[in-house]
Amino acid sequence: MTSFTYSAGPARVVFGSGTLTSLADEVRALDASRVLLIGGGRRAQAVSPLGSLLAAEFAEPVMHTPVEVTEKALAVLRDHDVDCLVAVGGGSAIGLSKALALRTDLPQIAVPTTYAGSEATPVLGQTADGRKTTLRSAAVLPETIVYDVDLTLDLPVEMSVTSGINAMAHAVEALYSPDANPVTDQLALEAIRRLAGGLPKIVADRKDVTARSDVLQAAWLAGTCLGTVRMGLHHKLCHTLGGSFGLPHAETHTVVLPHVMARQAPEVLARIAEALGVGDAPTGVYDLIVELGGPSALRDLGLAESDVDKVDPEAGALLHEAWSGTRPPQRGLPDVRKLTAQVVDSFEGASPRVRSLMQDLVRTLHSYVLRNDLTEQEWMSAIDFLTRTGQITTEIRQEFILLSDTLGVSSVVDVLTNSRTPDTTPSAVLGPFYTEGPPERPHGFDIADGLPGTPLWSDIRITDTAGSPVAEAVVDVWQSNEDGFYDVQLPDLDGPVLRARFRTDADGRLTFWTILPAAYPIPADGPVGAMLDAVGRHPFRAPHVHFMIAKPGFHTLVTQLFVAGGEYLDSDTVFGVKDGLIVDFPVQHGPAPDGRPVAGWRRVDFVFHISRSTDGV
Ligand code: BEZ
Ligand code: FE
């Protein structure tokens, strides 16, 4: 069991393209009318959206928020009777806005143009006399964040990469923070997923709006994590490297992240690896950074080798690796992303549907092999299983369908088909015992042909979805005998028996005699039966009668009626039972409807609703 305390920071978030135009409305929503606009070059873009609400500008925010700069900005703020702060830019602009809010309690709107995430945190780092201190206070959390993807389109690729990996560091740390909780876990994993997917696209095309939007959302999610939970080793090291050795913030985070990850608990790393789509998280992040052209060694950021041991004596080995930029040792599974991508790309020439089906199949299979760390021996036994499945298959024994049925795939495909026609009777799997062109029989015919069993009178009607009778529908019926066998399984039987074709009358009706169907095992003497046996599953189907109803201009309905109270309704081995198909087959004592002299007979009355092909399906 895990325990946690979770408190979320209140914030209003406006996300989209062109959202900067809503800036004036957002200022008014805070009951403000005199804005101090803070930021570097990109600040200018907020001038016209603010219009007459702009009271003053401060154009020189500085990294690490030195207090002298804050004092200067405070003077500007006081001279102009400011009642709201708007910061456009990265960590420096937003940091200054926070420092001012701390001192004045003015409301803030943050308009981030990088992926640093500071806008979503109640954290402020300030430098005084060359020393950086960090505080956490609700007073510095911006009231409103306006994310405008358009403002990020020009962010240089190198900065996009380091700022994006900085965001990833927030998410990764949140996952192994002592305050981790289900909310930040999900935010963090989603952030990692979007960053891993989006950053390579930004490197390929700086103005890819979809990728930019994904990564900006990730920055918000990761920033929210950073603002909610305590950060650990990674942030501590980066803080010292930045504060005491003057290393640049985002670049340092980028270099250090894979090396800190390599020392984390495997369970968390496995979740990160899945979100990244790789087998091993630390090498996955390292390789991603290299692929994105990001920095991978502290020595390239200007750290002297002689300083490495001064940073944190307890993290010596880690920092030496980060200094020289070696790839962390691979602990998890190998990275097969390139291989998967090659196979996926090989289907580029196929038609759109085939391409997407095959590419997804390849991705799913590769990921299955990887996630389960499949051995060669296991894969060979899977191939052997499929080979035997093929070898036992004949015209009358379809083992692949049985496999699809017992894995529930047939029923999933069936649900997809049926869920698109909600007013019709639910469908159910065809099964392997249907035969084309069963003998045509008149109404009232006894399809059991004298076989032993409880006599069953079936009174069936077919209507359209509006309830109007469907005349001249072709209705094929088939079922097992009292012992659970179909005629095709009994070569000595003079069949066909317990199967027939009827046509509905003008009232959409048909009637026939049969016997009560029994539960039966699906053919279990092949590989599928062996599989069920090996995993402790029984091979039985709940008692049922099959129907296939066809009529030109209508969708063909393939379904089954299940005997209410019958065995295995809750554990049908092919997962074919649906509530709407479980029907009463009540015992009858009076005379039979057609005057036939039978005792202890049963009846089933059912109306099937079928849909017209023009119903828009
Ligand atoms: C059947 O109902 O006939 C059936 C369906 C799936 C697998 C085996 C049998
Ligand atoms: Fe059946």
XYZ file of C-alpha atoms and ligand atoms in Angstrom:
627
model
C 0.000 0.000 0.000
C 1.248 3.513 -0.729
C 0.375 6.644 1.228
C 0.626 10.160 -0.115
C -0.491 13.736 0.363
C -1.453 15.596 -2.757
C -2.169 19.289 -3.130
C -2.558 20.941 -6.506
C -1.707 24.554 -7.263
C -4.681 26.619 -8.446
C -4.091 27.915 -11.960
C -6.022 28.867 -15.037
C -4.478 27.532 -18.256
C -5.288 28.830 -21.737
C -3.674 26.595 -24.362
C -3.711 26.823 -28.147
C -2.546 28.641 -31.229
C -3.066 32.426 -31.315
C -4.075 32.514 -27.629
C -1.929 35.603 -27.116
C -4.877 37.597 -28.494
C -6.800 36.706 -25.328
C -4.201 38.389 -23.123
C -6.233 41.566 -22.499
C -9.291 39.498 -21.501
C -7.146 37.467 -19.135
C -5.812 40.648 -17.526
C -9.362 41.990 -17.068
C -10.459 38.656 -15.633
C -7.962 39.340 -12.842
C -9.639 42.740 -12.268
C -6.474 44.472 -13.414
C -5.839 47.277 -15.883
C -2.177 48.391 -15.520
C 0.287 45.772 -16.707
C 4.046 45.554 -16.255
C 5.194 43.524 -19.250
C 8.378 41.557 -18.512
C 10.552 39.718 -20.993
C 13.287 39.704 -23.604
C 12.763 39.880 -27.355
C 9.499 37.987 -27.510
C 7.956 40.481 -25.089
C 7.230 42.739 -28.062
C 4.605 40.331 -29.380
C 2.428 40.967 -26.316
C 2.433 44.749 -26.707
C -0.396 45.042 -29.187
C -2.654 42.359 -27.611
C -2.387 44.273 -24.323
C -3.249 47.612 -25.962
C -4.132 50.324 -23.455
C -3.662 47.913 -20.510
C 0.115 48.171 -20.927
C 1.487 50.529 -18.245
C 5.229 49.763 -18.422
C 7.806 47.316 -19.750
C 10.885 45.699 -18.239
C 13.141 44.259 -20.886
C 16.154 42.946 -18.970
C 15.329 39.846 -16.953
C 18.488 37.909 -16.049
C 19.116 34.186 -15.463
C 18.932 32.946 -11.830
C 16.913 36.084 -10.832
C 19.551 38.329 -9.189
C 17.971 40.517 -6.487
C 19.539 43.704 -7.920
C 17.544 43.198 -11.112
C 14.410 42.543 -9.086
C 14.977 45.827 -7.203
C 15.252 47.718 -10.490
C 12.057 46.185 -11.789
C 10.310 46.974 -8.489
C 11.103 50.634 -9.001
C 9.587 50.588 -12.493
C 6.508 48.808 -11.144
C 5.992 51.425 -8.418
C 6.566 54.371 -10.748
C 3.757 53.172 -12.996
C 1.140 52.134 -10.480
C 1.141 48.579 -11.868
C -1.602 46.124 -10.792
C -0.701 43.033 -12.858
C 2.461 41.268 -14.073
C 2.703 39.665 -17.498
C 5.886 37.688 -18.220
C 6.647 36.535 -21.768
C 9.666 34.252 -22.178
C 11.566 31.457 -20.455
C 12.744 30.867 -16.908
C 14.375 34.315 -16.511
C 11.260 36.379 -17.374
C 8.950 34.179 -15.341
C 11.457 34.056 -12.453
C 11.525 37.843 -12.292
C 7.734 38.020 -12.378
C 7.608 35.575 -9.456
C 10.181 37.584 -7.489
C 8.041 40.697 -7.997
C 4.834 38.895 -7.030
C 6.510 37.707 -3.831
C 7.259 41.289 -2.875
C 4.013 42.926 -4.036
C 1.373 40.179 -4.078
C 0.369 41.302 -7.586
C -1.393 38.779 -9.821
C 0.667 37.241 -12.625
C 0.047 35.935 -16.119
C 2.850 33.777 -17.488
C 3.290 33.352 -21.248
C 6.050 30.726 -21.566
C 8.081 30.495 -24.762
C 10.309 27.596 -23.671
C 9.680 24.233 -22.022
C 11.218 25.093 -18.623
C 7.898 24.659 -16.774
C 8.552 27.370 -14.187
C 5.122 28.895 -14.910
C 3.426 25.901 -13.257
C 5.441 25.868 -10.029
C 5.306 27.746 -6.717
C 9.123 27.659 -6.689
C 11.440 30.660 -6.990
C 15.233 30.597 -7.195
C 16.983 33.932 -6.514
C 20.654 34.968 -6.403
C 22.075 37.430 -3.912
C 25.819 38.051 -3.586
C 26.463 35.196 -5.987
C 24.526 32.688 -3.847
C 21.381 31.050 -5.159
C 18.534 30.229 -2.761
C 15.263 28.575 -3.557
C 11.921 29.119 -1.900
C 8.529 27.523 -2.313
C 5.481 29.726 -1.765
C 1.938 29.865 -3.122
C 2.497 33.624 -3.463
C 4.777 33.111 -6.478
C 2.539 30.741 -8.460
C 1.158 32.581 -11.529
C -2.646 32.932 -11.497
C -2.929 32.354 -15.244
C -0.789 30.639 -17.887
C -1.330 31.483 -21.540
C 0.366 28.895 -23.781
C 0.514 30.085 -27.364
C 2.126 27.446 -29.588
C 2.835 30.131 -32.213
C 5.339 31.750 -29.847
C 7.399 28.548 -29.729
C 7.723 27.995 -33.475
C 10.913 30.067 -33.660
C 12.546 28.597 -30.570
C 15.915 27.414 -31.944
C 16.266 23.653 -32.294
C 19.153 23.422 -29.788
C 17.146 25.256 -27.135
C 14.037 23.240 -27.918
C 16.028 20.063 -27.284
C 17.687 21.091 -24.016
C 14.553 22.801 -22.722
C 12.501 19.720 -23.696
C 14.910 17.339 -21.927
C 14.825 19.683 -18.925
C 11.040 19.147 -18.895
C 11.616 15.404 -19.169
C 13.889 15.611 -16.113
C 11.003 17.131 -14.114
C 8.728 14.294 -15.144
C 11.317 11.596 -14.435
C 12.095 12.978 -10.996
C 8.401 13.218 -10.149
C 8.083 9.485 -10.799
C 10.655 8.546 -8.200
C 9.947 11.379 -5.784
C 8.976 10.388 -2.227
C 5.768 12.417 -2.852
C 4.870 10.490 -6.028
C 1.120 9.950 -6.311
C -1.283 8.638 -8.973
C -1.961 12.105 -10.397
C 1.645 13.200 -10.911
C 2.577 9.680 -12.121
C 0.108 9.965 -14.980
C 1.091 13.546 -15.786
C 4.749 12.562 -15.803
C 4.337 9.500 -18.024
C 2.204 11.450 -20.492
C 4.804 14.236 -20.543
C 7.585 11.715 -21.263
C 5.527 10.111 -24.025
C 4.851 13.459 -25.716
C 8.450 14.636 -25.406
C 9.886 11.410 -26.840
C 7.449 11.617 -29.747
C 7.600 15.373 -30.342
C 11.258 16.369 -29.973
C 12.585 14.327 -32.947
C 9.848 15.891 -35.102
C 10.880 19.384 -34.000
C 14.492 18.599 -34.906
C 13.299 17.455 -38.333
C 11.036 20.488 -38.779
C 11.277 23.366 -36.332
C 7.825 24.647 -37.338
C 5.920 21.364 -36.966
C 2.889 22.770 -35.119
C 1.585 19.386 -33.932
C 4.948 18.410 -32.469
C 5.354 21.864 -30.932
C 1.918 21.569 -29.361
C 2.718 18.097 -27.980
C 5.974 19.267 -26.458
C 4.444 22.447 -25.011
C 1.699 20.383 -23.385
C 4.394 18.070 -22.050
C 6.197 21.093 -20.615
C 3.036 22.119 -18.779
C 2.440 18.572 -17.447
C 6.066 18.228 -16.377
C 6.034 21.702 -14.811
C 2.921 20.735 -12.880
C 4.786 17.687 -11.542
C 7.736 19.861 -10.607
C 5.401 22.198 -8.752
C 3.619 19.435 -6.871
C 6.249 16.979 -5.633
C 9.687 17.291 -4.053
C 12.587 16.859 -6.434
C 15.588 14.641 -5.674
C 19.174 13.821 -6.645
C 18.979 15.051 -10.222
C 17.810 18.545 -9.300
C 20.240 18.708 -6.388
C 23.228 17.991 -8.673
C 22.041 20.355 -11.409
C 21.445 23.056 -8.821
C 25.052 22.795 -7.590
C 26.477 22.594 -11.108
C 24.537 25.735 -12.074
C 24.896 27.675 -8.821
C 28.541 26.933 -7.913
C 30.118 26.181 -11.287
C 28.058 28.471 -13.540
C 26.927 25.728 -15.919
C 23.926 26.560 -18.137
C 20.618 25.305 -16.702
C 18.843 23.319 -19.439
C 22.060 21.914 -20.919
C 23.172 20.649 -17.515
C 19.822 18.930 -16.943
C 20.155 17.330 -20.367
C 23.606 15.879 -19.703
C 22.956 14.687 -16.149
C 19.520 13.088 -16.604
C 20.484 9.687 -18.121
C 23.236 9.160 -15.527
C 20.963 9.824 -12.563
C 18.308 7.612 -14.107
C 20.811 4.753 -14.382
C 20.867 4.672 -10.554
C 17.101 4.522 -9.994
C 14.784 1.677 -9.031
C 14.027 -0.731 -11.901
C 10.209 -0.641 -11.446
C 10.018 3.088 -12.118
C 12.524 2.801 -14.961
C 10.376 0.128 -16.603
C 7.383 2.506 -16.651
C 9.543 5.270 -18.092
C 10.932 2.884 -20.721
C 7.409 1.985 -21.788
C 6.469 5.659 -22.103
C 9.621 6.266 -24.145
C 8.948 3.218 -26.296
C 12.370 1.678 -25.508
C 13.652 -1.356 -23.633
C 15.955 0.466 -21.203
C 15.151 3.969 -19.934
C 18.589 5.491 -19.124
C 20.239 4.428 -22.399
C 16.984 5.279 -24.188
C 17.158 8.878 -22.921
C 20.915 9.062 -23.619
C 20.421 7.833 -27.193
C 17.490 10.201 -27.688
C 19.622 13.179 -26.621
C 22.436 12.129 -28.973
C 19.940 11.597 -31.810
C 18.504 15.070 -31.153
C 21.995 16.601 -31.283
C 21.853 17.643 -27.610
C 24.889 17.894 -25.304
C 26.028 14.671 -23.645
C 29.152 15.606 -21.621
C 29.687 18.098 -18.800
C 33.180 18.757 -20.115
C 31.595 20.248 -23.246
C 29.636 22.628 -20.998
C 32.855 23.961 -19.507
C 33.261 21.970 -16.286
C 36.937 21.336 -15.456
C 37.777 17.720 -14.657
C 39.421 18.893 -11.440
C 36.049 20.312 -10.309
C 34.084 17.076 -10.741
C 34.871 15.750 -7.255
C 33.990 19.074 -5.663
C 30.371 18.968 -6.882
C 29.117 16.165 -4.675
C 31.549 13.585 -3.261
C 28.741 11.012 -2.927
C 27.927 11.174 -6.611
C 31.521 10.810 -7.806
C 31.138 7.920 -10.262
C 27.934 9.351 -11.695
C 29.496 12.773 -12.238
C 32.630 11.328 -13.857
C 30.437 9.447 -16.333
C 28.434 12.618 -16.997
C 31.640 14.625 -17.347
C 33.117 12.350 -20.011
C 29.719 11.688 -21.629
C 29.890 7.878 -21.677
C 26.680 6.003 -22.421
C 25.200 4.627 -19.174
C 25.521 0.848 -18.849
C 22.536 -0.920 -20.286
C 20.599 -2.627 -17.507
C 17.231 -3.160 -19.118
C 16.441 -4.455 -22.553
C 18.218 -3.464 -25.755
C 16.875 -0.615 -27.841
C 15.216 -1.926 -30.986
C 13.608 1.361 -32.056
C 15.694 1.599 -35.237
C 14.932 -1.978 -36.199
C 11.213 -1.494 -35.567
C 11.255 1.744 -37.556
C 12.943 -0.019 -40.480
C 10.324 -2.756 -40.570
C 7.490 -0.240 -40.167
C 8.908 1.866 -43.020
C 9.092 -1.182 -45.286
C 5.277 -1.034 -45.569
C 5.213 2.565 -46.779
C 4.393 1.481 -50.330
C 1.223 -0.444 -49.393
C -2.314 0.921 -49.767
C -3.337 3.101 -46.786
C -5.388 0.487 -44.921
C -2.932 -2.370 -45.447
C -0.088 -0.065 -44.509
C -1.657 1.019 -41.239
C -2.723 -2.541 -40.305
C 0.704 -4.010 -41.029
C 2.655 -1.203 -39.401
C 0.606 -1.407 -36.234
C 0.891 -5.186 -36.204
C 4.694 -4.912 -36.412
C 4.837 -2.295 -33.630
C 2.562 -4.368 -31.415
C 4.497 -7.591 -32.017
C 7.896 -5.980 -31.449
C 6.683 -4.345 -28.283
C 5.202 -7.674 -27.095
C 8.510 -9.463 -27.645
C 10.388 -6.680 -25.906
C 8.066 -6.188 -22.946
C 8.092 -9.895 -22.221
C 11.808 -10.320 -22.855
C 10.842 -13.276 -25.037
C 13.415 -16.055 -25.390
C 14.236 -17.734 -28.680
C 12.889 -20.980 -27.248
C 9.564 -19.348 -26.358
C 9.249 -17.810 -29.801
C 10.032 -21.173 -31.433
C 7.347 -22.889 -29.383
C 4.883 -20.211 -30.490
C 5.843 -20.912 -34.102
C 5.554 -24.644 -33.487
C 2.083 -24.076 -31.981
C 0.963 -22.124 -35.053
C 2.466 -24.743 -37.347
C 0.469 -27.493 -35.634
C -2.613 -25.266 -35.787
C -2.178 -25.083 -39.544
C -1.413 -28.780 -39.930
C -4.582 -29.956 -38.181
C -6.776 -27.546 -40.145
C -8.895 -29.115 -42.909
C -12.098 -28.210 -44.762
C -14.150 -29.305 -41.756
C -11.667 -28.543 -38.936
C -10.690 -24.879 -38.693
C -8.217 -24.702 -35.805
C -7.265 -21.053 -36.508
C -10.889 -19.987 -35.955
C -10.889 -21.953 -32.695
C -7.740 -20.133 -31.669
C -9.251 -16.755 -32.537
C -12.424 -17.756 -30.643
C -10.684 -18.959 -27.488
C -8.519 -15.833 -27.375
C -11.710 -13.745 -27.603
C -10.571 -12.081 -30.837
C -13.591 -13.326 -32.808
C -15.883 -11.817 -30.185
C -14.018 -8.487 -30.216
C -14.341 -8.283 -34.011
C -17.988 -9.255 -33.618
C -18.612 -6.554 -30.974
C -17.052 -3.956 -33.294
C -19.383 -4.952 -36.086
C -22.434 -5.128 -33.902
C -21.864 -2.015 -31.816
C -22.361 -0.009 -35.003
C -25.980 -1.168 -35.259
C -27.314 -0.710 -31.724
C -30.991 -1.313 -32.571
C -30.392 -4.768 -33.965
C -30.236 -8.049 -32.100
C -26.667 -8.641 -30.895
C -24.561 -10.902 -33.062
C -22.397 -13.809 -31.910
C -19.528 -15.795 -33.427
C -20.204 -18.069 -36.401
C -18.193 -21.014 -35.050
C -16.736 -23.794 -37.165
C -19.873 -25.938 -37.621
C -21.842 -23.877 -40.122
C -22.289 -25.518 -43.512
C -23.282 -23.649 -46.658
C -26.673 -24.455 -48.169
C -28.429 -26.514 -45.484
C -31.631 -28.363 -46.559
C -34.700 -26.130 -47.037
C -37.532 -27.120 -44.693
C -41.174 -26.091 -44.341
C -42.536 -24.378 -41.219
C -43.259 -26.756 -38.356
C -40.622 -29.267 -39.560
C -38.746 -31.338 -36.972
C -35.026 -30.820 -37.665
C -34.053 -33.361 -34.966
C -35.328 -36.135 -37.219
C -36.083 -38.476 -34.325
C -32.833 -37.945 -32.388
C -33.262 -38.345 -28.623
C -33.661 -35.169 -26.516
C -36.176 -32.795 -24.957
C -38.567 -31.629 -27.726
C -38.273 -27.904 -28.349
C -40.826 -25.794 -30.240
C -39.268 -22.663 -31.738
C -41.447 -19.728 -32.695
C -39.263 -17.077 -34.326
C -40.043 -13.711 -35.878
C -37.789 -11.425 -37.902
C -38.459 -7.666 -38.031
C -36.548 -4.603 -39.127
C -35.304 -2.118 -36.559
C -38.682 -0.315 -36.634
C -40.554 -3.541 -35.804
C -42.015 -4.195 -39.289
C -41.995 -7.860 -40.311
C -39.305 -9.001 -42.758
C -40.877 -11.541 -45.130
C -38.920 -13.975 -47.279
C -35.835 -13.773 -45.055
C -33.583 -16.829 -45.326
C -32.956 -18.241 -41.848
C -30.301 -20.939 -41.376
C -30.445 -22.795 -38.057
C -27.877 -25.250 -36.632
C -27.152 -26.757 -33.252
C -25.616 -29.662 -31.364
C -27.369 -32.876 -30.313
C -28.140 -33.987 -26.783
C -24.526 -35.068 -26.284
C -23.076 -31.837 -27.605
C -22.098 -32.988 -31.112
C -22.905 -31.439 -34.470
C -23.840 -33.714 -37.369
C -20.542 -32.930 -39.138
C -18.704 -34.413 -36.157
C -20.624 -37.690 -36.418
C -19.642 -39.362 -39.711
C -21.971 -42.354 -39.066
C -25.002 -40.103 -38.932
C -27.199 -39.996 -42.001
C -27.205 -36.150 -42.028
C -27.685 -33.333 -42.421
C -29.575 -33.181 -39.178
C -30.156 -30.488 -36.542
C -29.579 -27.946 -39.289
C -31.991 -26.457 -41.813
C -32.940 -23.423 -43.880
C -36.337 -21.733 -43.424
C -37.999 -18.752 -45.076
C -40.115 -16.291 -43.128
C -43.782 -15.829 -44.048
C -45.546 -12.509 -44.711
C -45.594 -11.890 -40.955
C -41.797 -12.415 -40.731
C -42.406 -15.670 -38.882
C -41.103 -19.238 -38.891
C -41.633 -22.246 -36.621
C -39.893 -25.578 -36.214
C -39.366 -28.481 -33.854
C -35.925 -29.405 -32.578
C -34.411 -30.639 -29.303
C -32.997 -28.683 -26.383
C -29.301 -27.980 -27.142
C -26.671 -29.169 -24.649
C -23.423 -27.645 -23.442
C -20.493 -29.116 -25.348
C -16.721 -28.913 -25.536
C -15.199 -27.292 -28.574
C -12.913 -29.742 -30.406
C -10.144 -30.128 -27.822
C -7.907 -32.783 -29.398
C -5.679 -30.252 -31.208
C -3.246 -27.498 -30.212
C -6.040 -25.180 -29.006
C -7.358 -27.887 -26.670
C -3.801 -28.447 -25.411
C -3.474 -24.718 -24.786
C -6.734 -24.625 -22.777
C -5.632 -27.667 -20.807
C -2.189 -26.215 -20.103
C -3.654 -23.039 -18.628
C -6.432 -24.766 -16.660
C -9.342 -23.562 -18.802
C -12.323 -25.785 -19.614
C -13.308 -26.197 -23.278
C -17.118 -25.883 -22.868
C -19.620 -23.691 -24.651
C -22.911 -22.734 -22.987
C -25.975 -24.445 -24.589
C -27.135 -22.513 -27.664
C -28.839 -22.588 -31.057
C -27.181 -20.813 -34.007
C -29.034 -18.540 -36.448
C -27.923 -16.855 -39.659
C -30.537 -14.469 -41.034
C -30.142 -13.027 -44.536
C -32.287 -10.964 -46.825
C -31.238 -8.720 -49.737
C -31.191 -5.090 -48.613
C -30.421 -6.070 -44.989
C -27.245 -6.774 -43.051
C -26.846 -10.499 -42.504
C -27.152 -11.317 -38.806
C -25.108 -14.220 -37.426
C -26.046 -14.976 -33.851
C -26.978 -17.544 -31.200
C -29.705 -17.936 -28.574
C -28.479 -19.201 -25.197
C -30.625 -21.241 -22.812
C -31.236 -19.211 -19.648
C -29.992 -21.156 -16.611
C -27.727 -23.295 -18.795
C -24.220 -24.337 -17.792
C -21.132 -22.217 -18.600
C -23.054 -19.003 -19.353
C -20.472 -17.163 -17.250
C -17.422 -18.946 -18.618
C -18.226 -19.752 -22.236
C -14.856 -20.800 -23.650
C -15.201 -18.612 -26.752
C -16.599 -15.585 -24.873
C -19.671 -15.586 -27.118
C -22.472 -15.038 -24.584
C -24.220 -11.644 -24.561
C -26.990 -10.685 -22.149
C -29.475 -9.888 -24.932
C -29.097 -13.423 -26.292
C -29.875 -15.339 -23.073
C -33.470 -16.458 -23.448
C -35.993 -18.516 -21.417
C -36.754 -21.934 -22.876
C -39.699 -22.712 -20.494
C -41.016 -26.246 -19.865
C -44.582 -26.722 -21.287
C -47.259 -29.130 -20.147
C -50.254 -28.448 -22.376
C -50.851 -29.623 -25.928
C -48.226 -28.719 -28.538
C -49.041 -25.784 -30.851
C -49.375 -28.043 -33.896
C -51.267 -30.775 -32.008
C -48.247 -33.085 -32.035
C -48.443 -35.607 -29.164
C -45.387 -34.674 -27.037
C -44.841 -34.609 -23.268
C -42.445 -32.458 -21.245
C -41.670 -30.230 -24.219
C -40.191 -26.774 -24.123
C -40.583 -23.711 -26.272
C -38.565 -20.676 -27.244
C -40.127 -17.483 -28.583
C -37.846 -14.807 -29.959
C -37.983 -11.757 -32.221
C -34.788 -10.907 -34.123
C -34.323 -7.320 -35.298
C -32.161 -6.894 -38.387
C -31.025 -3.631 -39.956
C -31.377 -2.439 -43.532
C -28.099 -1.953 -45.397
C -29.270 1.598 -46.080
C -29.472 2.350 -42.322
C -26.196 4.167 -42.740
C -24.003 1.394 -41.420
C -19.931 -23.050 -31.994
O -20.741 -22.456 -31.337
O -20.320 -23.851 -32.814
C -18.473 -22.789 -31.784
C -18.035 -21.487 -31.764
C -16.701 -21.250 -31.595
C -15.824 -22.286 -31.446
C -16.260 -23.585 -31.445
C -17.606 -23.847 -31.609
Fe -22.212 -23.977 -31.494
